[in-house]
Amino acid sequence: MMLAPGAVIGILGGGQLGRMTALAAAALGYRCQVFAEEADSPAAQVCASATVAPFTDAAALARFAKAVDIATFEFENIPAEAVRRVAAAVPVSPRPEILEIAQHRLKEKGFLRSIGAATTEFRAIENPAALDKALAELGVPAVLKSVRMGYDGKGQVMIRAAGDSHAAWRAMGSDLGILEAFVDFEREISVVVARGGDGAIAAYPAVENRHVNHILDTTIAPADVPPAMAGKADAIARHIAERLDLVGVLAVEMFVGKNGRLLVNELAPRPHNSGHWTIDACHTSQFEQLVRAICGLPFGSTERHSDAVMKNLIGDEISAWPEHIADPHAKLHVYGKTKVKPGRKMGHVTRLLPKR
Ligand SMILES: Nc1ncnc2c1ncn2[C@@H]1O[C@H](COP(=O)(O)OP(=O)(O)O)[C@@H](O)[C@H]1O
Ligand SMILES: [Mg+2]
């Protein structure tokens, strides 16, 4: 069923992904209502209306669900219970079960393995003794991550020597972890794919992601990898979207091993930072594809008219905005966050290059 322009799209989460989704929705004539825990969120600033309440507020969730025709989410760490409450009243896409997989690193890797997608070796870690056992099996270096609530490298500890295990367990700061064998990758890539309720798929080319302090710093679109590898990454992303029965947008983060092997790192069932370049370099952005997917509209072309380099403006880097705006070929995006904090994504700038 097609949801016509004029309908109200609910967005759970008030960050920049919600903001850019709402801007794309507005261009097509939809209204958005955001649900955010804080007032004046980046998304609420550009939405027709907002519900400001904790995600645990059942009455507020009910009010929100009543005010919207359909809903989606822009943030992985929304409590699953909140999403389920909204889904009991209005259609939520992607379906809440997909969010529950993506917000739980063990479920996520288990799902990936179950559909034959390659990942690094991993073990569930419930206590320091389990960590020692897993370190003996997987070796060092290894990465200990909290199973829940991780993003931008939060809740992650690199373990370089088995003797560091107890300090790592404490630093991870959660009672359920996942130990991953360290991947000595050649580079990191991702594929953003959109899938509709009719099974139609629209995928963007694989891009390269460079991280600084575990936070995405730069995306190079497209990734400079052999066509066969780009094709394989594309096939992996499509396969995952299909097996998730996704309606919406999904980013698949992958490691390119030194041996050329692709390992899936993690999934994000929402628009992704590594897809921001599509706003300025493609016929249809990842945000518009999300709106199209959840409203039952056909996809726009993912074709790119330019290559692009997207640089995140993190923390104080946002103070360089006058330099970026002075570059007539740069496309500056500022998220409207009032407080600058170290490690906080404040905006991004995309530079377009002739298509190779
Ligand atoms: N097993 C691993 N081996 C090597 N590097 C890793 C591993 N896991 C994570 N990293 C590095 O840390 C970054 C962030 O980890 P990720 O699992 O994507 O968590 P999040 O993005 O949710 O913080 C990755 O993009 C990668 O650079
Ligand atoms: Mg990641």
mmCIF file of C-alpha atoms and ligand atoms in Angstrom:
data_model
loop_
_atom_site.group_PDB
_atom_site.id
_atom_site.type_symbol
_atom_site.label_atom_id
_atom_site.label_comp_id
_atom_site.label_asym_id
_atom_site.label_seq_id
_atom_site.Cartn_x
_atom_site.Cartn_y
_atom_site.Cartn_z
ATOM 1 C CA MET A 1 0.000 0.000 0.000
ATOM 2 C CA MET A 2 1.253 3.472 -0.819
ATOM 3 C CA LEU A 3 1.109 6.084 1.881
ATOM 4 C CA ALA A 4 0.425 9.371 0.118
ATOM 5 C CA PRO A 5 2.192 12.694 0.757
ATOM 6 C CA GLY A 6 0.549 14.543 3.617
ATOM 7 C CA ALA A 7 0.770 11.503 5.918
ATOM 8 C CA VAL A 8 2.705 11.710 9.162
ATOM 9 C CA ILE A 9 5.884 9.676 9.602
ATOM 10 C CA GLY A 10 6.952 9.024 13.171
ATOM 11 C CA ILE A 11 10.665 8.933 13.839
ATOM 12 C CA LEU A 12 11.920 7.357 17.056
ATOM 13 C CA GLY A 13 15.131 9.135 17.987
ATOM 14 C CA GLY A 14 16.088 12.767 17.602
ATOM 15 C CA GLY A 15 19.592 12.716 16.135
ATOM 16 C CA GLN A 16 21.066 13.800 12.825
ATOM 17 C CA LEU A 17 19.831 10.676 11.034
ATOM 18 C CA GLY A 18 16.284 11.606 12.000
ATOM 19 C CA ARG A 19 16.941 15.183 10.954
ATOM 20 C CA MET A 20 18.121 14.209 7.487
ATOM 21 C CA THR A 21 15.264 11.689 7.130
ATOM 22 C CA ALA A 22 12.754 14.398 8.052
ATOM 23 C CA LEU A 23 14.277 16.788 5.505
ATOM 24 C CA ALA A 24 13.948 14.125 2.792
ATOM 25 C CA ALA A 25 10.375 13.379 3.904
ATOM 26 C CA ALA A 26 9.471 17.054 3.762
ATOM 27 C CA ALA A 27 10.747 17.297 0.202
ATOM 28 C CA LEU A 28 8.172 14.654 -0.744
ATOM 29 C CA GLY A 29 5.358 16.345 1.175
ATOM 30 C CA TYR A 30 5.279 14.162 4.282
ATOM 31 C CA ARG A 31 5.162 15.508 7.804
ATOM 32 C CA CYS A 32 7.318 14.037 10.519
ATOM 33 C CA GLN A 33 6.829 13.749 14.228
ATOM 34 C CA VAL A 34 9.894 12.888 16.212
ATOM 35 C CA PHE A 35 10.064 11.092 19.556
ATOM 36 C CA ALA A 36 13.148 12.198 21.446
ATOM 37 C CA GLU A 37 14.228 12.177 25.053
ATOM 38 C CA GLU A 38 15.589 15.711 24.856
ATOM 39 C CA ALA A 39 13.954 18.934 23.711
ATOM 40 C CA ASP A 40 15.390 20.820 20.732
ATOM 41 C CA SER A 41 16.955 17.680 19.251
ATOM 42 C CA PRO A 42 18.535 17.892 15.768
ATOM 43 C CA ALA A 43 15.514 16.075 14.298
ATOM 44 C CA ALA A 44 12.867 18.034 16.200
ATOM 45 C CA GLN A 45 14.324 21.287 14.882
ATOM 46 C CA VAL A 46 13.165 20.363 11.366
ATOM 47 C CA CYS A 47 9.996 18.382 12.194
ATOM 48 C CA ALA A 48 6.406 19.563 12.290
ATOM 49 C CA SER A 49 6.044 18.263 15.826
ATOM 50 C CA ALA A 50 7.853 16.380 18.541
ATOM 51 C CA THR A 51 7.120 14.229 21.550
ATOM 52 C CA VAL A 52 9.718 14.841 24.244
ATOM 53 C CA ALA A 53 9.722 12.067 26.851
ATOM 54 C CA PRO A 54 11.808 9.125 28.017
ATOM 55 C CA PHE A 55 11.519 5.986 25.881
ATOM 56 C CA THR A 56 10.104 4.291 28.967
ATOM 57 C CA ASP A 57 7.060 6.623 29.080
ATOM 58 C CA ALA A 58 4.209 4.387 27.883
ATOM 59 C CA ALA A 59 1.653 7.206 27.795
ATOM 60 C CA ALA A 60 3.938 9.389 25.668
ATOM 61 C CA LEU A 61 4.597 6.470 23.305
ATOM 62 C CA ALA A 62 0.845 5.960 22.967
ATOM 63 C CA ARG A 63 0.318 9.669 22.192
ATOM 64 C CA PHE A 64 3.079 9.532 19.623
ATOM 65 C CA ALA A 65 1.662 6.397 17.970
ATOM 66 C CA LYS A 66 -1.757 8.061 17.770
ATOM 67 C CA ALA A 67 -0.310 11.092 16.024
ATOM 68 C CA VAL A 68 1.522 9.227 13.255
ATOM 69 C CA ASP A 69 0.512 6.988 10.336
ATOM 70 C CA ILE A 70 3.682 4.887 10.294
ATOM 71 C CA ALA A 71 6.916 4.938 12.247
ATOM 72 C CA THR A 72 10.597 4.195 11.877
ATOM 73 C CA PHE A 73 13.671 4.608 14.091
ATOM 74 C CA GLU A 74 16.918 6.456 13.540
ATOM 75 C CA PHE A 75 18.935 5.170 16.483
ATOM 76 C CA GLU A 76 19.879 1.607 17.341
ATOM 77 C CA ASN A 77 19.745 1.883 21.087
ATOM 78 C CA ILE A 78 16.080 2.706 21.467
ATOM 79 C CA PRO A 79 14.702 0.225 24.009
ATOM 80 C CA ALA A 80 13.070 -2.617 22.088
ATOM 81 C CA GLU A 81 10.083 -2.371 24.419
ATOM 82 C CA ALA A 82 9.391 1.202 23.254
ATOM 83 C CA VAL A 83 9.476 0.188 19.608
ATOM 84 C CA ARG A 84 7.207 -2.779 20.280
ATOM 85 C CA ARG A 85 4.685 -0.512 22.002
ATOM 86 C CA VAL A 86 4.548 1.775 18.979
ATOM 87 C CA ALA A 87 4.376 -1.225 16.632
ATOM 88 C CA ALA A 88 1.306 -2.491 18.466
ATOM 89 C CA ALA A 89 -0.511 0.654 17.326
ATOM 90 C CA VAL A 90 0.969 1.592 13.921
ATOM 91 C CA PRO A 91 3.153 -0.109 11.310
ATOM 92 C CA VAL A 92 6.853 0.199 12.193
ATOM 93 C CA SER A 93 9.489 -0.347 9.514
ATOM 94 C CA PRO A 94 12.007 -1.887 9.681
ATOM 95 C CA ARG A 95 10.150 -4.420 11.844
ATOM 96 C CA PRO A 96 11.176 -4.234 15.524
ATOM 97 C CA GLU A 97 12.725 -7.730 15.481
ATOM 98 C CA ILE A 98 15.415 -6.398 13.116
ATOM 99 C CA LEU A 99 16.276 -3.654 15.568
ATOM 100 C CA GLU A 100 16.513 -6.258 18.322
ATOM 101 C CA ILE A 101 19.063 -8.214 16.289
ATOM 102 C CA ALA A 102 21.136 -5.141 15.470
ATOM 103 C CA GLN A 103 21.186 -3.809 19.021
ATOM 104 C CA HIS A 104 22.532 -7.050 20.469
ATOM 105 C CA ARG A 105 25.986 -7.943 19.167
ATOM 106 C CA LEU A 106 25.609 -11.661 19.976
ATOM 107 C CA LYS A 107 22.212 -11.936 18.267
ATOM 108 C CA GLU A 108 23.630 -10.001 15.335
ATOM 109 C CA LYS A 109 26.632 -12.268 14.833
ATOM 110 C CA GLY A 110 24.470 -15.347 15.451
ATOM 111 C CA PHE A 111 22.058 -14.197 12.754
ATOM 112 C CA LEU A 112 24.892 -13.482 10.330
ATOM 113 C CA ARG A 113 26.386 -16.934 10.890
ATOM 114 C CA SER A 114 22.958 -18.546 10.510
ATOM 115 C CA ILE A 115 22.577 -17.102 6.999
ATOM 116 C CA GLY A 116 26.114 -17.993 5.968
ATOM 117 C CA ALA A 117 27.641 -14.503 6.210
ATOM 118 C CA ALA A 118 31.289 -14.628 7.307
ATOM 119 C CA THR A 119 32.239 -12.812 10.529
ATOM 120 C CA THR A 120 35.274 -12.802 12.756
ATOM 121 C CA GLU A 121 35.430 -15.515 15.450
ATOM 122 C CA PHE A 122 33.608 -14.523 18.633
ATOM 123 C CA ARG A 123 32.577 -15.783 22.057
ATOM 124 C CA ALA A 124 29.901 -14.678 24.534
ATOM 125 C CA ILE A 125 31.494 -13.394 27.743
ATOM 126 C CA GLU A 126 29.485 -13.432 30.973
ATOM 127 C CA ASN A 127 32.325 -13.101 33.474
ATOM 128 C CA PRO A 128 36.116 -12.728 33.780
ATOM 129 C CA ALA A 129 36.663 -16.511 33.800
ATOM 130 C CA ALA A 130 34.801 -16.845 30.500
ATOM 131 C CA LEU A 131 36.987 -14.060 29.131
ATOM 132 C CA ASP A 132 40.181 -15.907 30.069
ATOM 133 C CA LYS A 133 38.907 -19.090 28.439
ATOM 134 C CA ALA A 134 37.874 -17.241 25.267
ATOM 135 C CA LEU A 135 41.208 -15.419 25.087
ATOM 136 C CA ALA A 136 42.989 -18.786 25.267
ATOM 137 C CA GLU A 137 40.859 -19.966 22.328
ATOM 138 C CA LEU A 138 40.883 -16.868 20.128
ATOM 139 C CA GLY A 139 44.316 -15.506 21.060
ATOM 140 C CA VAL A 140 45.426 -11.880 21.221
ATOM 141 C CA PRO A 141 44.912 -9.221 20.105
ATOM 142 C CA ALA A 142 41.167 -9.423 20.587
ATOM 143 C CA VAL A 143 38.399 -6.888 21.057
ATOM 144 C CA LEU A 144 36.013 -7.063 24.010
ATOM 145 C CA LYS A 145 32.739 -5.218 23.386
ATOM 146 C CA SER A 146 29.643 -4.725 25.454
ATOM 147 C CA VAL A 147 26.819 -6.644 23.783
ATOM 148 C CA ARG A 148 24.416 -3.745 24.096
ATOM 149 C CA MET A 149 24.508 0.047 23.840
ATOM 150 C CA GLY A 150 27.717 0.311 21.842
ATOM 151 C CA TYR A 151 28.294 2.966 19.195
ATOM 152 C CA ASP A 152 31.261 5.013 17.999
ATOM 153 C CA GLY A 153 33.552 2.543 19.772
ATOM 154 C CA LYS A 154 31.885 3.021 23.162
ATOM 155 C CA GLY A 155 32.042 -0.043 25.426
ATOM 156 C CA GLN A 156 34.978 -1.488 23.476
ATOM 157 C CA VAL A 157 38.357 -2.540 24.781
ATOM 158 C CA MET A 158 41.291 -3.852 22.797
ATOM 159 C CA ILE A 159 43.095 -6.678 24.625
ATOM 160 C CA ARG A 160 46.734 -7.007 23.607
ATOM 161 C CA ALA A 161 47.925 -9.484 26.234
ATOM 162 C CA ALA A 162 46.041 -12.250 28.059
ATOM 163 C CA GLY A 163 47.133 -10.724 31.383
ATOM 164 C CA ASP A 164 45.073 -7.601 30.616
ATOM 165 C CA SER A 165 41.804 -9.510 30.714
ATOM 166 C CA HIS A 166 40.540 -8.437 34.126
ATOM 167 C CA ALA A 167 41.251 -4.764 33.546
ATOM 168 C CA ALA A 168 39.514 -5.091 30.159
ATOM 169 C CA TRP A 169 36.451 -6.691 31.733
ATOM 170 C CA ARG A 170 36.139 -3.783 34.146
ATOM 171 C CA ALA A 171 36.774 -1.182 31.437
ATOM 172 C CA MET A 172 34.087 -2.695 29.207
ATOM 173 C CA GLY A 173 31.626 -1.801 31.943
ATOM 174 C CA SER A 174 28.789 -4.236 31.267
ATOM 175 C CA ASP A 175 27.797 -7.679 32.541
ATOM 176 C CA LEU A 176 27.510 -9.229 29.087
ATOM 177 C CA GLY A 177 30.241 -8.931 26.505
ATOM 178 C CA ILE A 178 31.388 -10.381 23.233
ATOM 179 C CA LEU A 179 35.019 -11.180 22.555
ATOM 180 C CA GLU A 180 35.984 -10.848 18.914
ATOM 181 C CA ALA A 181 39.166 -12.043 17.291
ATOM 182 C CA PHE A 182 41.005 -8.946 16.079
ATOM 183 C CA VAL A 183 40.758 -8.513 12.325
ATOM 184 C CA ASP A 184 43.987 -7.238 10.817
ATOM 185 C CA PHE A 185 42.070 -5.577 8.052
ATOM 186 C CA GLU A 186 43.377 -3.943 4.921
ATOM 187 C CA ARG A 187 40.473 -1.502 4.991
ATOM 188 C CA GLU A 188 36.878 -1.109 6.083
ATOM 189 C CA ILE A 189 34.006 -0.806 3.652
ATOM 190 C CA SER A 190 30.239 -0.613 3.883
ATOM 191 C CA VAL A 191 27.259 -1.036 1.637
ATOM 192 C CA VAL A 192 23.991 0.821 2.168
ATOM 193 C CA VAL A 193 21.012 -1.021 0.778
ATOM 194 C CA ALA A 194 17.308 -0.151 0.721
ATOM 195 C CA ARG A 195 14.577 -2.767 0.443
ATOM 196 C CA GLY A 196 10.866 -2.287 -0.090
ATOM 197 C CA GLY A 197 7.864 -4.279 1.087
ATOM 198 C CA ASP A 198 7.580 -5.738 -2.429
ATOM 199 C CA GLY A 199 11.144 -7.071 -2.204
ATOM 200 C CA ALA A 200 12.624 -4.426 -4.517
ATOM 201 C CA ILE A 201 16.222 -3.574 -3.643
ATOM 202 C CA ALA A 202 18.232 -0.430 -4.326
ATOM 203 C CA ALA A 203 21.894 -0.530 -3.310
ATOM 204 C CA TYR A 204 24.647 2.067 -3.309
ATOM 205 C CA PRO A 205 28.196 1.139 -4.262
ATOM 206 C CA ALA A 206 30.573 -0.039 -1.547
ATOM 207 C CA VAL A 207 32.406 2.851 0.118
ATOM 208 C CA GLU A 208 35.574 2.945 2.187
ATOM 209 C CA ASN A 209 35.367 4.104 5.797
ATOM 210 C CA ARG A 210 38.316 5.465 7.737
ATOM 211 C CA HIS A 211 37.966 5.682 11.503
ATOM 212 C CA VAL A 212 39.840 7.874 13.963
ATOM 213 C CA ASN A 213 39.515 6.918 17.654
ATOM 214 C CA HIS A 214 36.886 4.309 16.661
ATOM 215 C CA ILE A 215 34.659 7.029 15.178
ATOM 216 C CA LEU A 216 33.996 7.295 11.477
ATOM 217 C CA ASP A 217 36.112 10.149 10.168
ATOM 218 C CA THR A 218 36.004 9.906 6.384
ATOM 219 C CA THR A 219 34.011 8.006 3.788
ATOM 220 C CA ILE A 220 35.421 7.628 0.292
ATOM 221 C CA ALA A 221 32.768 6.881 -2.305
ATOM 222 C CA PRO A 222 33.088 4.607 -4.087
ATOM 223 C CA ALA A 223 35.684 2.397 -2.391
ATOM 224 C CA ASP A 224 38.795 1.829 -4.467
ATOM 225 C CA VAL A 225 38.462 -1.956 -4.524
ATOM 226 C CA PRO A 226 38.451 -4.417 -7.439
ATOM 227 C CA PRO A 227 35.036 -4.723 -9.136
ATOM 228 C CA ALA A 228 34.785 -8.355 -8.040
ATOM 229 C CA MET A 229 35.141 -7.353 -4.396
ATOM 230 C CA ALA A 230 32.611 -4.509 -4.745
ATOM 231 C CA GLY A 231 30.254 -7.015 -6.344
ATOM 232 C CA LYS A 232 30.738 -9.452 -3.504
ATOM 233 C CA ALA A 233 30.065 -6.748 -0.896
ATOM 234 C CA ASP A 234 26.908 -5.774 -2.770
ATOM 235 C CA ALA A 235 25.742 -9.399 -2.857
ATOM 236 C CA ILE A 236 26.370 -9.815 0.883
ATOM 237 C CA ALA A 237 24.354 -6.687 1.711
ATOM 238 C CA ARG A 238 21.435 -7.743 -0.513
ATOM 239 C CA HIS A 239 21.446 -11.224 0.977
ATOM 240 C CA ILE A 240 21.310 -9.828 4.511
ATOM 241 C CA ALA A 241 18.504 -7.391 3.639
ATOM 242 C CA GLU A 242 16.510 -10.241 2.124
ATOM 243 C CA ARG A 243 17.065 -12.648 4.985
ATOM 244 C CA LEU A 244 16.084 -9.932 7.491
ATOM 245 C CA ASP A 245 12.944 -9.309 5.443
ATOM 246 C CA LEU A 246 13.933 -5.653 5.698
ATOM 247 C CA VAL A 247 11.635 -2.806 4.781
ATOM 248 C CA GLY A 248 13.807 0.269 5.064
ATOM 249 C CA VAL A 249 17.509 1.038 4.816
ATOM 250 C CA LEU A 250 20.362 -1.118 6.084
ATOM 251 C CA ALA A 251 24.088 -0.488 6.288
ATOM 252 C CA VAL A 252 26.416 -3.466 6.339
ATOM 253 C CA GLU A 253 29.884 -2.691 7.712
ATOM 254 C CA MET A 254 32.593 -5.038 6.484
ATOM 255 C CA PHE A 255 36.282 -5.651 6.954
ATOM 256 C CA VAL A 256 38.444 -6.352 3.919
ATOM 257 C CA GLY A 257 41.048 -8.801 5.193
ATOM 258 C CA LYS A 258 44.674 -8.674 4.059
ATOM 259 C CA ASN A 259 43.842 -11.948 2.273
ATOM 260 C CA GLY A 260 41.044 -10.181 0.366
ATOM 261 C CA ARG A 261 38.316 -11.925 2.350
ATOM 262 C CA LEU A 262 35.222 -9.968 3.383
ATOM 263 C CA LEU A 263 33.985 -10.301 6.961
ATOM 264 C CA VAL A 264 30.785 -8.625 8.110
ATOM 265 C CA ASN A 265 31.462 -6.420 11.145
ATOM 266 C CA GLU A 266 28.055 -5.044 12.035
ATOM 267 C CA LEU A 267 24.603 -4.099 10.784
ATOM 268 C CA ALA A 268 22.698 -0.839 11.129
ATOM 269 C CA PRO A 269 19.032 -1.093 10.056
ATOM 270 C CA ARG A 270 18.735 2.642 9.398
ATOM 271 C CA PRO A 271 20.438 5.319 7.340
ATOM 272 C CA HIS A 272 24.158 5.268 8.097
ATOM 273 C CA ASN A 273 26.923 7.812 8.427
ATOM 274 C CA SER A 274 28.730 6.113 5.532
ATOM 275 C CA GLY A 275 25.718 6.915 3.333
ATOM 276 C CA HIS A 276 25.629 10.670 3.935
ATOM 277 C CA TRP A 277 27.518 11.288 0.694
ATOM 278 C CA THR A 278 24.444 10.057 -1.214
ATOM 279 C CA ILE A 279 22.614 13.307 -0.376
ATOM 280 C CA ASP A 280 24.952 15.313 -2.560
ATOM 281 C CA ALA A 281 26.370 12.790 -5.026
ATOM 282 C CA CYS A 282 23.437 10.546 -5.952
ATOM 283 C CA HIS A 283 20.156 10.902 -7.761
ATOM 284 C CA THR A 284 18.348 9.679 -4.628
ATOM 285 C CA SER A 285 19.755 9.862 -1.102
ATOM 286 C CA GLN A 286 19.683 7.050 1.464
ATOM 287 C CA PHE A 287 17.212 9.163 3.474
ATOM 288 C CA GLU A 288 14.790 9.523 0.594
ATOM 289 C CA GLN A 289 15.043 5.770 -0.043
ATOM 290 C CA LEU A 290 14.056 5.164 3.581
ATOM 291 C CA VAL A 291 11.003 7.394 3.180
ATOM 292 C CA ARG A 292 10.119 5.635 -0.064
ATOM 293 C CA ALA A 293 10.575 2.175 1.463
ATOM 294 C CA ILE A 294 8.419 2.766 4.522
ATOM 295 C CA CYS A 295 5.727 4.635 2.569
ATOM 296 C CA GLY A 296 5.513 1.842 -0.027
ATOM 297 C CA LEU A 297 6.779 4.036 -2.868
ATOM 298 C CA PRO A 298 9.058 2.794 -5.655
ATOM 299 C CA PHE A 299 12.758 3.515 -5.193
ATOM 300 C CA GLY A 300 14.607 6.312 -6.913
ATOM 301 C CA SER A 301 17.805 5.642 -8.809
ATOM 302 C CA THR A 302 20.892 5.116 -6.658
ATOM 303 C CA GLU A 303 23.067 6.283 -9.533
ATOM 304 C CA ARG A 304 25.798 8.701 -8.555
ATOM 305 C CA HIS A 305 26.608 11.718 -10.657
ATOM 306 C CA SER A 306 29.897 12.311 -8.818
ATOM 307 C CA ASP A 307 32.387 10.535 -6.669
ATOM 308 C CA ALA A 308 32.581 11.944 -3.177
ATOM 309 C CA VAL A 309 34.631 12.247 -0.019
ATOM 310 C CA MET A 310 32.596 12.798 3.143
ATOM 311 C CA LYS A 311 34.384 14.138 6.212
ATOM 312 C CA ASN A 312 32.649 14.082 9.561
ATOM 313 C CA LEU A 313 32.983 17.246 11.626
ATOM 314 C CA ILE A 314 33.554 15.836 15.082
ATOM 315 C CA GLY A 315 33.685 17.932 18.240
ATOM 316 C CA ASP A 316 35.687 21.128 17.709
ATOM 317 C CA GLU A 317 36.114 20.392 14.002
ATOM 318 C CA ILE A 318 32.758 22.100 13.534
ATOM 319 C CA SER A 319 34.429 25.431 14.296
ATOM 320 C CA ALA A 320 36.026 25.195 10.826
ATOM 321 C CA TRP A 321 32.607 25.610 9.213
ATOM 322 C CA PRO A 322 33.481 29.012 7.698
ATOM 323 C CA GLU A 323 36.312 27.387 5.707
ATOM 324 C CA HIS A 324 33.991 24.684 4.401
ATOM 325 C CA ILE A 325 31.228 27.091 3.481
ATOM 326 C CA ALA A 326 33.817 29.229 1.667
ATOM 327 C CA ASP A 327 34.645 26.303 -0.608
ATOM 328 C CA PRO A 328 32.089 26.521 -3.409
ATOM 329 C CA HIS A 329 32.477 22.820 -4.184
ATOM 330 C CA ALA A 330 31.938 21.611 -0.639
ATOM 331 C CA LYS A 331 28.487 20.687 0.669
ATOM 332 C CA LEU A 332 28.265 21.502 4.354
ATOM 333 C CA HIS A 333 25.732 19.885 6.675
ATOM 334 C CA VAL A 334 25.373 21.111 10.260
ATOM 335 C CA TYR A 335 23.223 19.128 12.673
ATOM 336 C CA GLY A 336 22.012 21.890 14.980
ATOM 337 C CA LYS A 337 23.523 20.458 18.174
ATOM 338 C CA THR A 338 23.923 23.243 20.675
ATOM 339 C CA LYS A 339 26.704 21.674 22.759
ATOM 340 C CA VAL A 340 30.040 20.747 21.251
ATOM 341 C CA LYS A 341 31.542 17.685 22.959
ATOM 342 C CA PRO A 342 34.696 15.753 22.091
ATOM 343 C CA GLY A 343 33.767 12.806 19.874
ATOM 344 C CA ARG A 344 30.324 14.216 19.107
ATOM 345 C CA LYS A 345 29.239 14.263 15.475
ATOM 346 C CA MET A 346 28.371 17.925 14.856
ATOM 347 C CA GLY A 347 28.073 17.925 11.071
ATOM 348 C CA HIS A 348 29.741 16.691 7.914
ATOM 349 C CA VAL A 349 31.096 18.073 4.692
ATOM 350 C CA THR A 350 30.964 16.315 1.348
ATOM 351 C CA ARG A 351 33.337 17.153 -1.471
ATOM 352 C CA LEU A 352 32.305 16.062 -4.932
ATOM 353 C CA LEU A 353 34.824 14.782 -7.452
ATOM 354 C CA PRO A 354 34.459 13.845 -11.105
ATOM 355 C CA LYS A 355 33.096 10.319 -11.417
ATOM 356 C CA ARG A 356 35.849 7.826 -12.165
HETATM 357 N N1 LIG B 1 37.125 -7.431 15.678
HETATM 358 C C1 LIG B 1 37.682 -6.281 15.279
HETATM 359 N N2 LIG B 1 38.928 -6.288 14.707
HETATM 360 C C2 LIG B 1 39.503 -5.132 14.312
HETATM 361 N N3 LIG B 1 38.948 -3.915 14.450
HETATM 362 C C3 LIG B 1 37.734 -3.829 15.012
HETATM 363 C C4 LIG B 1 37.036 -5.014 15.451
HETATM 364 N N4 LIG B 1 35.842 -4.625 15.946
HETATM 365 C C5 LIG B 1 35.790 -3.283 15.818
HETATM 366 N N5 LIG B 1 36.915 -2.786 15.268
HETATM 367 C C6 LIG B 1 37.185 -1.359 14.967
HETATM 368 O O1 LIG B 1 36.368 -0.532 15.784
HETATM 369 C C7 LIG B 1 35.377 0.154 14.981
HETATM 370 C C8 LIG B 1 34.057 0.255 15.716
HETATM 371 O O2 LIG B 1 33.570 -1.042 16.014
HETATM 372 P P1 LIG B 1 32.083 -1.508 15.684
HETATM 373 O O3 LIG B 1 31.971 -2.958 16.018
HETATM 374 O O4 LIG B 1 31.734 -1.124 14.298
HETATM 375 O O5 LIG B 1 31.254 -0.732 16.767
HETATM 376 P P2 LIG B 1 30.448 0.637 16.755
HETATM 377 O O6 LIG B 1 30.546 1.223 15.367
HETATM 378 O O7 LIG B 1 29.056 0.196 17.085
HETATM 379 O O8 LIG B 1 31.083 1.449 17.816
HETATM 380 C C9 LIG B 1 35.313 -0.652 13.684
HETATM 381 O O9 LIG B 1 34.825 0.129 12.620
HETATM 382 C C10 LIG B 1 36.766 -1.058 13.538
HETATM 383 O O10 LIG B 1 37.554 0.018 13.072
HETATM 384 MG MG MG B 2 30.451 0.263 13.530
#
